[in-house]
PDB file of C-alpha atoms and ligand atoms in Angstrom:
ATOM      1  CA  MET O   1      67.568-220.139 -94.306  1.00 49.00           C
ATOM      2  CA  SER O   2      67.180-217.324 -91.784  1.00 63.00           C
ATOM      3  CA  ASP O   3      69.616-215.212 -93.804  1.00 72.00           C
ATOM      4  CA  LEU O   4      67.428-215.641 -96.836  1.00 68.00           C
ATOM      5  CA  ARG O   5      64.388-214.721 -94.783  1.00 76.00           C
ATOM      6  CA  ASP O   6      66.074-211.542 -93.525  1.00 82.00           C
ATOM      7  CA  LEU O   7      67.097-210.646 -97.053  1.00 81.00           C
ATOM      8  CA  TYR O   8      63.544-211.336 -98.208  1.00 83.00           C
ATOM      9  CA  GLN O   9      62.057-209.024 -95.599  1.00 87.00           C
ATOM     10  CA  GLN O  10      64.626-206.273 -96.129  1.00 91.00           C
ATOM     11  CA  THR O  11      64.179-206.375 -99.890  1.00 91.00           C
ATOM     12  CA  ILE O  12      60.379-206.279 -99.685  1.00 91.00           C
ATOM     13  CA  ILE O  13      60.472-203.368 -97.234  1.00 93.00           C
ATOM     14  CA  ASP O  14      62.990-201.457 -99.336  1.00 96.00           C
ATOM     15  CA  HIS O  15      60.997-201.818-102.566  1.00 97.00           C
ATOM     16  CA  THR O  16      57.706-201.058-100.828  1.00 95.00           C
ATOM     17  CA  ARG O  17      59.041-197.837 -99.345  1.00 96.00           C
ATOM     18  CA  ARG O  18      60.826-196.751-102.495  1.00 97.00           C
ATOM     19  CA  PRO O  19      59.263-198.531-105.473  1.00 97.00           C
ATOM     20  CA  ARG O  20      61.506-198.301-108.533  1.00 98.00           C
ATOM     21  CA  ASN O  21      60.056-197.159-111.875  1.00 98.00           C
ATOM     22  CA  PHE O  22      56.870-196.049-110.117  1.00 98.00           C
ATOM     23  CA  ARG O  23      55.351-193.575-112.550  1.00 98.00           C
ATOM     24  CA  PRO O  24      52.955-193.539-115.487  1.00 97.00           C
ATOM     25  CA  MET O  25      54.462-193.503-118.971  1.00 97.00           C
ATOM     26  CA  PRO O  26      52.228-191.416-121.248  1.00 95.00           C
ATOM     27  CA  ASP O  27      54.043-192.484-124.427  1.00 94.00           C
ATOM     28  CA  ALA O  28      54.183-196.191-123.589  1.00 95.00           C
ATOM     29  CA  ASP O  29      53.571-198.496-126.535  1.00 92.00           C
ATOM     30  CA  HIS O  30      52.289-201.372-124.406  1.00 95.00           C
ATOM     31  CA  HIS O  31      49.993-201.032-121.425  1.00 94.00           C
ATOM     32  CA  ALA O  32      47.907-203.360-119.261  1.00 95.00           C
ATOM     33  CA  ARG O  33      46.070-203.367-115.972  1.00 96.00           C
ATOM     34  CA  GLY O  34      46.324-206.104-113.401  1.00 97.00           C
ATOM     35  CA  HIS O  35      44.023-207.017-110.552  1.00 97.00           C
ATOM     36  CA  ASN O  36      44.370-209.591-107.811  1.00 97.00           C
ATOM     37  CA  PRO O  37      40.865-209.847-106.319  1.00 95.00           C
ATOM     38  CA  LEU O  38      42.064-212.130-103.542  1.00 94.00           C
ATOM     39  CA  CYS O  39      44.072-209.339-101.940  1.00 96.00           C
ATOM     40  CA  GLY O  40      42.785-206.223-103.720  1.00 97.00           C
ATOM     41  CA  ASP O  41      46.090-205.428-105.448  1.00 97.00           C
ATOM     42  CA  ARG O  42      45.759-203.279-108.560  1.00 98.00           C
ATOM     43  CA  LEU O  43      48.451-202.085-110.888  1.00 97.00           C
ATOM     44  CA  GLU O  44      48.977-200.568-114.288  1.00 97.00           C
ATOM     45  CA  LEU O  45      52.027-201.483-116.292  1.00 98.00           C
ATOM     46  CA  TYR O  46      53.623-199.422-119.052  1.00 97.00           C
ATOM     47  CA  LEU O  47      56.214-200.693-121.511  1.00 97.00           C
ATOM     48  CA  LYS O  48      58.291-199.275-124.284  1.00 96.00           C
ATOM     49  CA  LEU O  49      59.830-201.665-126.781  1.00 96.00           C
ATOM     50  CA  SER O  50      62.518-201.382-129.392  1.00 96.00           C
ATOM     51  CA  GLY O  51      62.016-204.315-131.734  1.00 94.00           C
ATOM     52  CA  ASP O  52      61.473-207.217-129.367  1.00 94.00           C
ATOM     53  CA  ARG O  53      63.521-205.685-126.550  1.00 97.00           C
ATOM     54  CA  ILE O  54      61.914-204.011-123.531  1.00 98.00           C
ATOM     55  CA  THR O  55      63.638-200.657-123.125  1.00 98.00           C
ATOM     56  CA  GLU O  56      61.399-199.092-120.482  1.00 98.00           C
ATOM     57  CA  ALA O  57      59.044-200.524-117.868  1.00 98.00           C
ATOM     58  CA  THR O  58      57.122-198.509-115.305  1.00 98.00           C
ATOM     59  CA  PHE O  59      54.067-199.090-113.139  1.00 98.00           C
ATOM     60  CA  THR O  60      51.508-197.351-110.963  1.00 98.00           C
ATOM     61  CA  GLY O  61      48.873-198.698-108.648  1.00 97.00           C
ATOM     62  CA  ALA O  62      48.093-199.667-105.104  1.00 96.00           C
ATOM     63  CA  GLY O  63      48.514-202.985-103.397  1.00 96.00           C
ATOM     64  CA  CYS O  64      50.080-204.849-100.541  1.00 96.00           C
ATOM     65  CA  ALA O  65      53.794-204.783 -99.799  1.00 94.00           C
ATOM     66  CA  ILE O  66      54.535-207.957-101.737  1.00 95.00           C
ATOM     67  CA  SER O  67      52.691-206.919-104.898  1.00 97.00           C
ATOM     68  CA  THR O  68      54.362-203.500-104.865  1.00 97.00           C
ATOM     69  CA  ALA O  69      57.839-204.901-104.225  1.00 97.00           C
ATOM     70  CA  SER O  70      57.342-207.558-106.876  1.00 97.00           C
ATOM     71  CA  ALA O  71      56.213-205.003-109.479  1.00 98.00           C
ATOM     72  CA  SER O  72      59.140-202.770-108.603  1.00 98.00           C
ATOM     73  CA  MET O  73      61.646-205.603-108.985  1.00 97.00           C
ATOM     74  CA  MET O  74      59.959-206.985-112.097  1.00 98.00           C
ATOM     75  CA  THR O  75      60.290-203.638-113.921  1.00 98.00           C
ATOM     76  CA  GLU O  76      63.986-203.577-112.997  1.00 97.00           C
ATOM     77  CA  ALA O  77      64.497-207.186-114.041  1.00 97.00           C
ATOM     78  CA  VAL O  78      62.894-207.016-117.499  1.00 98.00           C
ATOM     79  CA  LYS O  79      64.348-203.714-118.635  1.00 97.00           C
ATOM     80  CA  GLY O  80      66.853-204.436-121.393  1.00 97.00           C
ATOM     81  CA  ARG O  81      65.604-207.976-121.941  1.00 97.00           C
ATOM     82  CA  THR O  82      63.909-209.382-124.998  1.00 97.00           C
ATOM     83  CA  ILE O  83      60.291-210.542-124.789  1.00 96.00           C
ATOM     84  CA  ALA O  84      61.447-214.178-124.857  1.00 96.00           C
ATOM     85  CA  GLU O  85      63.927-213.557-122.036  1.00 96.00           C
ATOM     86  CA  ALA O  86      61.265-211.824-119.946  1.00 97.00           C
ATOM     87  CA  GLN O  87      58.862-214.728-120.495  1.00 95.00           C
ATOM     88  CA  LEU O  88      61.534-217.225-119.462  1.00 94.00           C
ATOM     89  CA  LEU O  89      62.188-215.177-116.343  1.00 95.00           C
ATOM     90  CA  PHE O  90      58.466-215.294-115.460  1.00 96.00           C
ATOM     91  CA  GLU O  91      58.503-219.057-115.938  1.00 93.00           C
ATOM     92  CA  LYS O  92      61.435-219.412-113.525  1.00 93.00           C
ATOM     93  CA  PHE O  93      59.846-216.971-111.077  1.00 95.00           C
ATOM     94  CA  ARG O  94      56.648-219.015-111.100  1.00 93.00           C
ATOM     95  CA  ILE O  95      58.614-222.207-110.450  1.00 91.00           C
ATOM     96  CA  LEU O  96      60.491-220.491-107.611  1.00 91.00           C
ATOM     97  CA  LEU O  97      57.211-219.580-105.927  1.00 91.00           C
ATOM     98  CA  THR O  98      55.318-222.812-106.407  1.00 88.00           C
ATOM     99  CA  THR O  99      57.749-225.722-106.560  1.00 82.00           C
ATOM    100  CA  PRO O 100      58.980-227.432-103.394  1.00 74.00           C
ATOM    101  CA  ILE O 101      62.526-226.397-102.695  1.00 66.00           C
ATOM    102  CA  HIS O 102      63.942-229.938-102.786  1.00 59.00           C
ATOM    103  CA  GLU O 103      62.934-230.401-106.408  1.00 63.00           C
ATOM    104  CA  ASN O 104      66.120-229.498-108.138  1.00 64.00           C
ATOM    105  CA  VAL O 105      65.278-227.109-110.951  1.00 67.00           C
ATOM    106  CA  SER O 106      67.645-224.587-112.454  1.00 72.00           C
ATOM    107  CA  LEU O 107      66.643-221.088-111.545  1.00 79.00           C
ATOM    108  CA  ASP O 108      69.790-219.411-112.814  1.00 82.00           C
ATOM    109  CA  GLY O 109      69.246-215.847-113.883  1.00 86.00           C
ATOM    110  CA  LEU O 110      66.652-214.896-111.298  1.00 90.00           C
ATOM    111  CA  ASP O 111      69.320-213.068-109.290  1.00 88.00           C
ATOM    112  CA  LYS O 112      67.651-210.673-106.843  1.00 88.00           C
ATOM    113  CA  LEU O 113      64.227-212.118-107.618  1.00 92.00           C
ATOM    114  CA  GLU O 114      65.269-215.224-105.695  1.00 88.00           C
ATOM    115  CA  VAL O 115      64.348-213.487-102.442  1.00 87.00           C
ATOM    116  CA  PHE O 116      60.716-214.106-103.401  1.00 91.00           C
ATOM    117  CA  GLY O 117      61.332-217.769-102.671  1.00 87.00           C
ATOM    118  CA  GLY O 118      60.230-216.729 -99.159  1.00 83.00           C
ATOM    119  CA  VAL O 119      56.702-216.300-100.512  1.00 88.00           C
ATOM    120  CA  ARG O 120      56.480-220.063-100.945  1.00 85.00           C
ATOM    121  CA  GLU O 121      55.784-220.285 -97.218  1.00 83.00           C
ATOM    122  CA  TYR O 122      52.658-218.143 -97.684  1.00 86.00           C
ATOM    123  CA  PRO O 123      50.692-219.674-100.579  1.00 84.00           C
ATOM    124  CA  VAL O 124      48.003-216.975-100.385  1.00 88.00           C
ATOM    125  CA  ARG O 125      50.719-214.437-101.238  1.00 92.00           C
ATOM    126  CA  VAL O 126      51.861-216.152-104.435  1.00 94.00           C
ATOM    127  CA  LYS O 127      49.225-214.259-106.428  1.00 95.00           C
ATOM    128  CA  CYS O 128      50.417-210.966-104.968  1.00 96.00           C
ATOM    129  CA  ALA O 129      53.944-211.758-106.132  1.00 96.00           C
ATOM    130  CA  THR O 130      52.958-212.927-109.625  1.00 97.00           C
ATOM    131  CA  LEU O 131      50.411-210.164-110.391  1.00 97.00           C
ATOM    132  CA  ALA O 132      53.003-207.870-111.986  1.00 98.00           C
ATOM    133  CA  TRP O 133      54.234-210.730-114.157  1.00 97.00           C
ATOM    134  CA  HIS O 134      50.738-211.693-115.321  1.00 96.00           C
ATOM    135  CA  THR O 135      50.212-208.028-116.178  1.00 97.00           C
ATOM    136  CA  LEU O 136      53.500-208.014-118.090  1.00 97.00           C
ATOM    137  CA  GLU O 137      52.301-210.970-120.131  1.00 95.00           C
ATOM    138  CA  ALA O 138      49.030-209.161-120.885  1.00 94.00           C
ATOM    139  CA  ALA O 139      50.869-205.979-121.879  1.00 95.00           C
ATOM    140  CA  LEU O 140      53.177-207.867-124.229  1.00 93.00           C
ATOM    141  CA  LYS O 141      50.176-209.473-125.912  1.00 88.00           C
ATOM    142  CA  ARG O 142      48.696-205.984-126.348  1.00 70.00           C
ATOM    143  CA  ASP O 143      45.792-207.348-124.391  1.00 56.00           C
ATOM    144  CA  ASP O 144      43.661-204.452-123.210  1.00 58.00           C
ATOM    145  CA  HIS O 145      41.696-206.684-120.926  1.00 62.00           C
ATOM    146  CA  GLU O 146      42.503-206.691-117.282  1.00 72.00           C
ATOM    147  CA  ALA O 147      45.023-209.344-116.231  1.00 77.00           C
ATOM    148  CA  LYS O 148      43.716-211.428-113.378  1.00 74.00           C
ATOM    149  CA  THR O 149      45.607-213.730-111.120  1.00 76.00           C
ATOM    150  CA  GLU O 150      42.723-216.195-111.176  1.00 66.00           C
TER     151      GLU O 150
HETATM  152 ZN1  LIG W   1      48.567-208.584-102.236  1.00 86.53          ZN
END
């Protein structure tokens, strides 16, 4: 368990210091804003799709370490996936963060995202970690409204 916690902290720090895909995308064909009022995290997400496959995902914004790291890793995780695959990944990610660890559910495919299982110990942080994913859902629906974690 302590190994996982170390990995969790190292991964969060790494992605907070050097967020991947952190830039606006002027020619994005999907775009949404996300806001987590509980913590003050804000982000904008930009997507490019080819058919139903996400070919590019970038973000900008300002938030706490967990929201930034989560957005960074989410953009990496969904790139190259279909919309359905990305939605399934969000579903598993949500289960990872909110379901007690002893409940045996299959979370295959989360890969690196599994480090966010550490967030489970800090329920107030779950919304920080899921903000990017809620914003992804809004962007895929072409929803111009702001995605909220509430
Ligand atoms: Zn936050």
